[in-house]
Short mmCIF file of C-alpha atoms in Angstrom, two decimals:
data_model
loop_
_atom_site.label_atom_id
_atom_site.label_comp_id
_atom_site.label_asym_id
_atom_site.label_seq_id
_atom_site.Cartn_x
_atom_site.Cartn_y
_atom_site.Cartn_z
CA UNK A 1 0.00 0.00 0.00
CA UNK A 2 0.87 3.88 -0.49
CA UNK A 3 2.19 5.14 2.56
CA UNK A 4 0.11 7.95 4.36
CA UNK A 5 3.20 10.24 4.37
CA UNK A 6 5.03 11.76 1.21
CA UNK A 7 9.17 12.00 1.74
CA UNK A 8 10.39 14.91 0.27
CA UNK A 9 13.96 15.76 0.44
CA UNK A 10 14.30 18.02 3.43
CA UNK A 11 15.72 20.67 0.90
CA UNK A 12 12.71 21.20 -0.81
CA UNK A 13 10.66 21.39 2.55
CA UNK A 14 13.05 24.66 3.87
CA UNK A 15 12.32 26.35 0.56
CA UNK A 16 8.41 25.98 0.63
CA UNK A 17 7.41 23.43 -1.55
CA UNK A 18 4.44 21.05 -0.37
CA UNK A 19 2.67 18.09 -1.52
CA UNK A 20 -0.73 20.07 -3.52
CA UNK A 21 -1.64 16.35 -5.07
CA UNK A 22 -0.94 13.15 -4.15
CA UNK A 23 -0.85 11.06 -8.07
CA UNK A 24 -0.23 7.32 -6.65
CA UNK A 25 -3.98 6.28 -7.81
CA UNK A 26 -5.44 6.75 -10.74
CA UNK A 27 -2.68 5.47 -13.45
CA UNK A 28 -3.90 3.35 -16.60
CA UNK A 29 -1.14 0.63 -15.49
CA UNK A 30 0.30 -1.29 -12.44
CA UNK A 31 -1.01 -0.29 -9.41
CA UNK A 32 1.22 1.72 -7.06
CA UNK A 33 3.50 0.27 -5.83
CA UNK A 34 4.39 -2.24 -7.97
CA UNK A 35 7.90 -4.49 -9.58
CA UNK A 36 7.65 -5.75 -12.96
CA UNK A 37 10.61 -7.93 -14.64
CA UNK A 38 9.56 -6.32 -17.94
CA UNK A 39 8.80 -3.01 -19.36
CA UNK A 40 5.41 -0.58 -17.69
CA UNK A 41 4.03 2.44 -18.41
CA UNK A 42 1.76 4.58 -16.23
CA UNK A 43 -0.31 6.88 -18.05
CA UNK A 44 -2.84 9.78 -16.96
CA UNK A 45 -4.05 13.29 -17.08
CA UNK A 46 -2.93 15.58 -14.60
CA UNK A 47 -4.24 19.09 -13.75
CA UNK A 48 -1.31 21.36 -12.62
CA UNK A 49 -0.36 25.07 -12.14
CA UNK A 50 2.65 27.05 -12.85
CA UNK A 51 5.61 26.00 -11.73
CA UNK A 52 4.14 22.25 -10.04
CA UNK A 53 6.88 19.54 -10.10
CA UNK A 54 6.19 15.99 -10.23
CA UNK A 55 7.83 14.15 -7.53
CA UNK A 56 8.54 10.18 -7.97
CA UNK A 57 9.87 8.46 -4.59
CA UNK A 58 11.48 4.95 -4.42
CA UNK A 59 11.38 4.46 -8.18
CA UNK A 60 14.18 1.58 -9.61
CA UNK A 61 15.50 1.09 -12.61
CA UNK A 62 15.99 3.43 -15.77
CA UNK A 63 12.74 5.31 -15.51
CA UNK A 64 11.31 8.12 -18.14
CA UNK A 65 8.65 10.84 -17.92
CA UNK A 66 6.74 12.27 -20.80
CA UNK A 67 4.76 15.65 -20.72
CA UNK A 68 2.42 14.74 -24.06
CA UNK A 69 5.16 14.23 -26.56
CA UNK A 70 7.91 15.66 -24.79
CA UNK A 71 10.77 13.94 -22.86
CA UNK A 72 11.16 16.08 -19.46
CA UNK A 73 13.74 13.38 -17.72
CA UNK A 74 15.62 9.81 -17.71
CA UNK A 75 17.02 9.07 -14.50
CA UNK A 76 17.80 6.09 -12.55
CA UNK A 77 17.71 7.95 -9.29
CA UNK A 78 16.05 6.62 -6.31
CA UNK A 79 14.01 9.81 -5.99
CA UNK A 80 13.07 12.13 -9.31
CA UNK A 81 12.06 15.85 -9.46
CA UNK A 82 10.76 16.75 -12.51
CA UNK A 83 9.44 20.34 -13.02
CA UNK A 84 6.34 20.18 -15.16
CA UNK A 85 5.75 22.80 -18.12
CA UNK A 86 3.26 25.39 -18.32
CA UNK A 87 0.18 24.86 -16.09
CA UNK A 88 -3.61 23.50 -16.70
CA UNK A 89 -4.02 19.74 -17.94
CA UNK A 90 -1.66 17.76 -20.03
CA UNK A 91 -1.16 14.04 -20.07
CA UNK A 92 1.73 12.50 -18.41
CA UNK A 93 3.68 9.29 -19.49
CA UNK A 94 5.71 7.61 -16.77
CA UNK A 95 7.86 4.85 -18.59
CA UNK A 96 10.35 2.54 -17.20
CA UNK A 97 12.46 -0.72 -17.31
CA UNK A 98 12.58 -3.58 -15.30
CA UNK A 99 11.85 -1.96 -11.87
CA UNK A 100 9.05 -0.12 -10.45
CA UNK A 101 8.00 2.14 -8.08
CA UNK A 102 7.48 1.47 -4.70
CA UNK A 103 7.07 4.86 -2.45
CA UNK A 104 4.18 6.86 -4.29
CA UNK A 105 3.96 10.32 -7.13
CA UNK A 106 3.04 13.12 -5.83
CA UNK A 107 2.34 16.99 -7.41
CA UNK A 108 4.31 19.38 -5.65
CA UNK A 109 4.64 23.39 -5.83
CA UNK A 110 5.48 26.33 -3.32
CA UNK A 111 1.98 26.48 -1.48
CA UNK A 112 0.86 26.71 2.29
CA UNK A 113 -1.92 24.67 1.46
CA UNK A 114 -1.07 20.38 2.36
CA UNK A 115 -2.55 18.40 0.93
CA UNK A 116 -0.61 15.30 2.33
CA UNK A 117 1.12 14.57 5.54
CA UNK A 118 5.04 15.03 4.68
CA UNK A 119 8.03 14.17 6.36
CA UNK A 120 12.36 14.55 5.70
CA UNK A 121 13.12 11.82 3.19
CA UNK A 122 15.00 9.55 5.31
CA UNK A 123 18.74 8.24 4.90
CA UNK A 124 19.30 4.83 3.28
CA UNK A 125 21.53 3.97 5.88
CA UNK A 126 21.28 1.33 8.86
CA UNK A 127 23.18 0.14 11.66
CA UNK A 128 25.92 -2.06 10.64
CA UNK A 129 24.89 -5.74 11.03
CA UNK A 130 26.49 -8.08 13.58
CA UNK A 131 24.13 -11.49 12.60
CA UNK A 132 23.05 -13.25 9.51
CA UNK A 133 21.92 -10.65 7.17
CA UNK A 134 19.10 -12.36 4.91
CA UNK A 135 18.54 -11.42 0.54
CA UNK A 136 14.91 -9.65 0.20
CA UNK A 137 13.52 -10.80 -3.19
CA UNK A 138 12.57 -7.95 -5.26
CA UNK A 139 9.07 -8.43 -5.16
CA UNK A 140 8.53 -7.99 -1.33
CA UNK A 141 10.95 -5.08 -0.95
CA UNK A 142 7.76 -2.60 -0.97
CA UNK A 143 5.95 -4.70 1.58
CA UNK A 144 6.34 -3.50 4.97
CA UNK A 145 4.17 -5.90 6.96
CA UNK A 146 5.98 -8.91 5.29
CA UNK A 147 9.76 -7.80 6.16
CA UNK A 148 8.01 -7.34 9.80
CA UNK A 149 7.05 -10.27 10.25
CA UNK A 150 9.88 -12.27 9.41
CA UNK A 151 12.70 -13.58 11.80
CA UNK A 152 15.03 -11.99 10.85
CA UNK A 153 16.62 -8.43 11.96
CA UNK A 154 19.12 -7.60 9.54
CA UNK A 155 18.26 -7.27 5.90
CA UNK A 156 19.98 -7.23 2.45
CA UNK A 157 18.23 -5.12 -0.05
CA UNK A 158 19.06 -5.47 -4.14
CA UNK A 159 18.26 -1.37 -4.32
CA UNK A 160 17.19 1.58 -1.73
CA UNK A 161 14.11 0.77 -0.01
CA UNK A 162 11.21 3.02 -1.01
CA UNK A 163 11.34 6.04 2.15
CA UNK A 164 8.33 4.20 3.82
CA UNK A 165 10.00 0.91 4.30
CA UNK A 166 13.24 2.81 5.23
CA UNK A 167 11.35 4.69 7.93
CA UNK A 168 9.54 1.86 9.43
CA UNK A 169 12.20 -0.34 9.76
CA UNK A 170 14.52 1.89 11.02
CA UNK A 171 11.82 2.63 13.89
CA UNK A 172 11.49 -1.19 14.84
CA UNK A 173 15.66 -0.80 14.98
CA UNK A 174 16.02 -3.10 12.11
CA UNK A 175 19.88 -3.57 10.06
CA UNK A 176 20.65 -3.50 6.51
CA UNK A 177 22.78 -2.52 3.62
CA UNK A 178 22.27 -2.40 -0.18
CA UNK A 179 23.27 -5.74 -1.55
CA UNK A 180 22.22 -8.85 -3.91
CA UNK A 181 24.15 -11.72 -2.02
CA UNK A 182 22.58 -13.62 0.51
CA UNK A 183 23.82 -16.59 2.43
CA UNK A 184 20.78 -17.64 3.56
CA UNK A 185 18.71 -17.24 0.58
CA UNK A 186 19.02 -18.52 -2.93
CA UNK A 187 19.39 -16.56 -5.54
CA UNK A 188 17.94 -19.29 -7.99
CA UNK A 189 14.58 -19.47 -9.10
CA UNK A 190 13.34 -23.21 -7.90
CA UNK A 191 12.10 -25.08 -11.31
CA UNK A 192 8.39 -25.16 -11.17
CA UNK A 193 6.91 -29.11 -10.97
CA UNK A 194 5.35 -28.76 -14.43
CA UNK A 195 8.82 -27.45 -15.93
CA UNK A 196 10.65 -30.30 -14.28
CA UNK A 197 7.99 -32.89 -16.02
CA UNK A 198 8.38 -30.86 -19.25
CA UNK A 199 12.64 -31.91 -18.70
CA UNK A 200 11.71 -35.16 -17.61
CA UNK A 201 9.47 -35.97 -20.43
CA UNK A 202 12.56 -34.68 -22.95
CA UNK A 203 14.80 -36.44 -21.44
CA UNK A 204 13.26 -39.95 -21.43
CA UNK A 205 11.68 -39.31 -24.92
CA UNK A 206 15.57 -38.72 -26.14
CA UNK A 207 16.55 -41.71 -24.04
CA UNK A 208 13.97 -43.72 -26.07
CA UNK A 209 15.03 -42.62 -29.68
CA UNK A 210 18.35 -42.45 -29.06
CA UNK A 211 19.32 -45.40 -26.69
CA UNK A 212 22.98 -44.46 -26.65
CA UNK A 213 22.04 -41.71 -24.51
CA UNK A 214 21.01 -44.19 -21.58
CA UNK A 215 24.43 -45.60 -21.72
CA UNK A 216 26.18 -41.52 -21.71
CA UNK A 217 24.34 -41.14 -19.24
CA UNK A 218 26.38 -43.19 -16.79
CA UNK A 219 29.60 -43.65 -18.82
CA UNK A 220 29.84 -40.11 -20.54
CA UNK A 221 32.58 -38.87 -18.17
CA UNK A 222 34.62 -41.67 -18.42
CA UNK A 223 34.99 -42.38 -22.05
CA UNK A 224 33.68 -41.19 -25.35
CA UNK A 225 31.45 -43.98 -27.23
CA UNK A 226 30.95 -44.13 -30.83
CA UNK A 227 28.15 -42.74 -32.38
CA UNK A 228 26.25 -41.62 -35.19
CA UNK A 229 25.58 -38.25 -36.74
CA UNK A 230 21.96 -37.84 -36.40
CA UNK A 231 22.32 -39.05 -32.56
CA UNK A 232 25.28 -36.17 -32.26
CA UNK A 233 22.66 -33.92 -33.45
CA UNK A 234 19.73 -35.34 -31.15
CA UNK A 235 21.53 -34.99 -27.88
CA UNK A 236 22.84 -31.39 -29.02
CA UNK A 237 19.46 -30.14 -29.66
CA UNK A 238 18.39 -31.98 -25.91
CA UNK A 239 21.04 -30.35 -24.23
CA UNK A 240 20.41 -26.65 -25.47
CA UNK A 241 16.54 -27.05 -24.71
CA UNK A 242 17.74 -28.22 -20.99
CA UNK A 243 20.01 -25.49 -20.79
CA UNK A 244 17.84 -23.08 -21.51
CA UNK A 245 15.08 -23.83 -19.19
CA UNK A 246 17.81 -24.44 -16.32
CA UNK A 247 18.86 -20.60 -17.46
CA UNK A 248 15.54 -19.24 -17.29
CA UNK A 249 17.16 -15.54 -16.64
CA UNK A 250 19.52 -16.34 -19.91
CA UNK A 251 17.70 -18.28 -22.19
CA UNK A 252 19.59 -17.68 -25.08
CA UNK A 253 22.89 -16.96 -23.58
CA UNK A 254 22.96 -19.90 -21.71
CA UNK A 255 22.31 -22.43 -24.66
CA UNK A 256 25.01 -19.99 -26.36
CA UNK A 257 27.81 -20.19 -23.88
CA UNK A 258 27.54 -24.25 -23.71
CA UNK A 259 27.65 -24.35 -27.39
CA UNK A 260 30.87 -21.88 -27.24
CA UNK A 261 32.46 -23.96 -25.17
CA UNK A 262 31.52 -27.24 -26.46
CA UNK A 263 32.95 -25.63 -30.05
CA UNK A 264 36.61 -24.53 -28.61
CA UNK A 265 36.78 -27.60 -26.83
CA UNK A 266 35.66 -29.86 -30.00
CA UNK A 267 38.09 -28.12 -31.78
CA UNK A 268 41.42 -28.47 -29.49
CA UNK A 269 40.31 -32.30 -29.35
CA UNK A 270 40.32 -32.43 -32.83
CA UNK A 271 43.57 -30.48 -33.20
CA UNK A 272 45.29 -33.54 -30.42
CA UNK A 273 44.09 -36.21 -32.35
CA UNK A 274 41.10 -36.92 -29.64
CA UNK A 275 37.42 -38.10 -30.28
CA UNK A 276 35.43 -35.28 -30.38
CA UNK A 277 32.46 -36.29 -29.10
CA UNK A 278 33.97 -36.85 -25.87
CA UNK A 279 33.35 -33.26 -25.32
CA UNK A 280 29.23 -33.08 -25.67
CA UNK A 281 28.86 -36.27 -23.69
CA UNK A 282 30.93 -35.45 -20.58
CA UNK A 283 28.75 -32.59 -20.83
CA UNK A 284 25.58 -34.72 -20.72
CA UNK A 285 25.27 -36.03 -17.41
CA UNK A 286 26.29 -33.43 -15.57
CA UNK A 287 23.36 -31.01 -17.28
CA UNK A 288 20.96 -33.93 -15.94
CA UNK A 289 22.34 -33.41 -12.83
CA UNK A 290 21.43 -30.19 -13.06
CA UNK A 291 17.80 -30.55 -13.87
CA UNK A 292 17.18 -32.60 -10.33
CA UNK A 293 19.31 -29.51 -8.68
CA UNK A 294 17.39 -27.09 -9.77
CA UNK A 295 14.62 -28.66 -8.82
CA UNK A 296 14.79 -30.73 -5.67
CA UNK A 297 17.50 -28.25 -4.18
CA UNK A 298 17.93 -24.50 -5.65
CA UNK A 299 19.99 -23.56 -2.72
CA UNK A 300 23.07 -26.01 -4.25
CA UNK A 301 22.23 -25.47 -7.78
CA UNK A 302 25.27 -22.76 -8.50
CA UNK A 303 27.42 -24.47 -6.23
CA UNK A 304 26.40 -27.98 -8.04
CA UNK A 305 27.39 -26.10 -11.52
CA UNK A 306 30.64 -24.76 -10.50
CA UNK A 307 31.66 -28.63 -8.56
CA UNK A 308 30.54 -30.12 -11.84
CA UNK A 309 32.51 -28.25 -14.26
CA UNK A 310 35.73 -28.51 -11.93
CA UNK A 311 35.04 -32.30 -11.59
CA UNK A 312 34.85 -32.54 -15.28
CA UNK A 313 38.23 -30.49 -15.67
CA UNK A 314 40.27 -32.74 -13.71
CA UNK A 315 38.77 -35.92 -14.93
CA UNK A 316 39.48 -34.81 -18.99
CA UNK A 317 42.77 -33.34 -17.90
CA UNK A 318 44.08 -36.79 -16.28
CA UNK A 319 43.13 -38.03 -19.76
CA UNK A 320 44.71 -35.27 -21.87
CA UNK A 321 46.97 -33.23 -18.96
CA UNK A 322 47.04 -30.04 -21.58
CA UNK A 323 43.38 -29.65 -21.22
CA UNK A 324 44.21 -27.94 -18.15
CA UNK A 325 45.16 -25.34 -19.82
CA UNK A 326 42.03 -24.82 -21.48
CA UNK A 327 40.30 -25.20 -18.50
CA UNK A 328 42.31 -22.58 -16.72
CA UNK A 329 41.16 -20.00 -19.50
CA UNK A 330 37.93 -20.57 -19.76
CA UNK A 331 37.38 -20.02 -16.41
CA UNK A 332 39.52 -16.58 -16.99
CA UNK A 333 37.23 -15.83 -19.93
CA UNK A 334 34.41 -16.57 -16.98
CA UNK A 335 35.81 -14.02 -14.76
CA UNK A 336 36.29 -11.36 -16.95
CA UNK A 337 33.01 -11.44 -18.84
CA UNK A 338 30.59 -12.05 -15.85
CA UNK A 339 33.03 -9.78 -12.99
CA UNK A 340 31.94 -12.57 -10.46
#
């Protein structure tokens, strides 16, 4: 819900400005406040008079604001002030990315008339923790009854709180700090049960019309076994559609980084003389492994991803002792592209 007080920066309330309107109801859109993975747009028609400013609190993400056809700001600021132009009606566009809003938009000019209970915008700050800090999932940040009532006191948000959940956690003496790492929460979406049948049904079905697959299943990591073109092609096409629904968040970079991989390391096999197919299938049960991971435990699926490709590094590189090397530059390539 909207909170009952509007935030404004305590430099606004020295120099006279008050809340005249307070715009959190009434959009054709989400309803305030609201997170959406995807693109919104509010839209509405607001009366105004000279020099009003439209005040946006606890917005995230990129986040643009339209007077008709004109642009009047892009910002990715926790808090926007954007000085409307002219006065009477126009129609104002509010336009962001994946984010939302989650404090309220109010109208705000120089007036001794309130319209709406204010307050100082408070700091994001909070005492440093001394416990387990807990991961707040992007979808509850804006709820301030839910973060109450859970056990824990320290909290890790992904972006500033909007200045309602700030203030009332700060007055039940709650800890935080801005981050996305939690070691108490996971970070993975859980597979849902009808995604895991939709894996389980693929990977059965290629079992069945490819029966070698049954056999790489258990042997894949231990030795390459000879097959056929058109089951080459079978398992590749099984492995990308399993990869991409374990990389829900990536779909198509995921299937693309496997197949990257699988390409420089088909290639440096080829180059030593090695069986090339080796590489897919020591992939293969290792991405099954995944499936069940991401499934029955979310909490170990990262940590099951990075213990499978090491396992698989050591147990090639015993068979071909240069493919450390590789090995030790992919993971550089890793580190430099993802900054983990």
């Amino acid at each position: 819900m909207v909170s009952p007080v509007a935030y404004l920066p305590p430099e606004s309330l020295r120099v006279g400005y008050r809340v005249i309107a307070e715009l959190s109801r009434g959009w054709q859109g989400p309803v305030i406040p609201f997170w959406m993975e995807s693109e919104w747009e509010l839209l509405r028609l607001v009366d105004f008079p000279s020099g009003a400013v439209l005040y946006i609190e606890g917005q995230v993400g990129l986040v643009s604001v339209f007077q008709g056809e004109r642009l009047l700001a892009r910002t990715k600021q926790a808090t926007a002030w954007i000085p409307l132009i002219g006065q009477g009606r126009a129609e104002v566009r509010i336009k962001g990315e994946k984010g939302g809003i989650g404090g309220g938009v109010y109208l705000v000019a120089r007036s001794d008339t309130l319209a709406w209970p204010t307050e100082p915008l408070p700091t994001y700050t909070f005492p440093a923790c001394d416990s387990i800090c807990a991961s707040i999932p992007t979808d509850q940040v804006f709820c301030v009854e839910s973060l109450l009532a859970k056990p824990f006191l320290c909290w890790a948000f992904p972006f500033p709180p909007p200045a309602r959940v700030t203030a009332a956690l700060q007055s039940k003496g709650y800890r935080g700090c801005i981050a996305s790492i939690s070691i108490s929460e996971s970070r993975v979406r859980p597979l849902s049960l009808s995604e895991f049948v939709l894996l389980m049904v693929a990977l059965a079905g290629g079992s069945w019309l490819i029966p070698i697959l049954r056999v790489i299943l258990w042997r894949g990591l231990m030795q390459p076994l000879p097959v056929n073109p058109l089951e080459t092609l079978g398992a590749l096409l099984l492995l990308s559609m399993m990869t991409a629904l374990l990389l829900q968040d990536n779909v198509i970079g995921g299937p693309l980084c496997l197949a990257g991989t699988m390409i420089v390391e088909g290639l440096y096999f080829y180059f030593r003389d090695r069986p090339m197919r080796w590489v897919w299938q020591s992939w293969f049960p290792f991405v099954c492994l995944w499936v069940c991971m991401r499934f029955l435990w979310p909490e170990a699926f990262e940590a099951s991803v990075a213990l499978s490709w090491l396992l698989r590094a050591v147990r090639l590189a015993l068979y071909l002792p240069h493919f450390a090397y590789l090995c030790a530059a992919e993971y550089f390539v890793f580190l430099f592209v993802f900054d983990t």
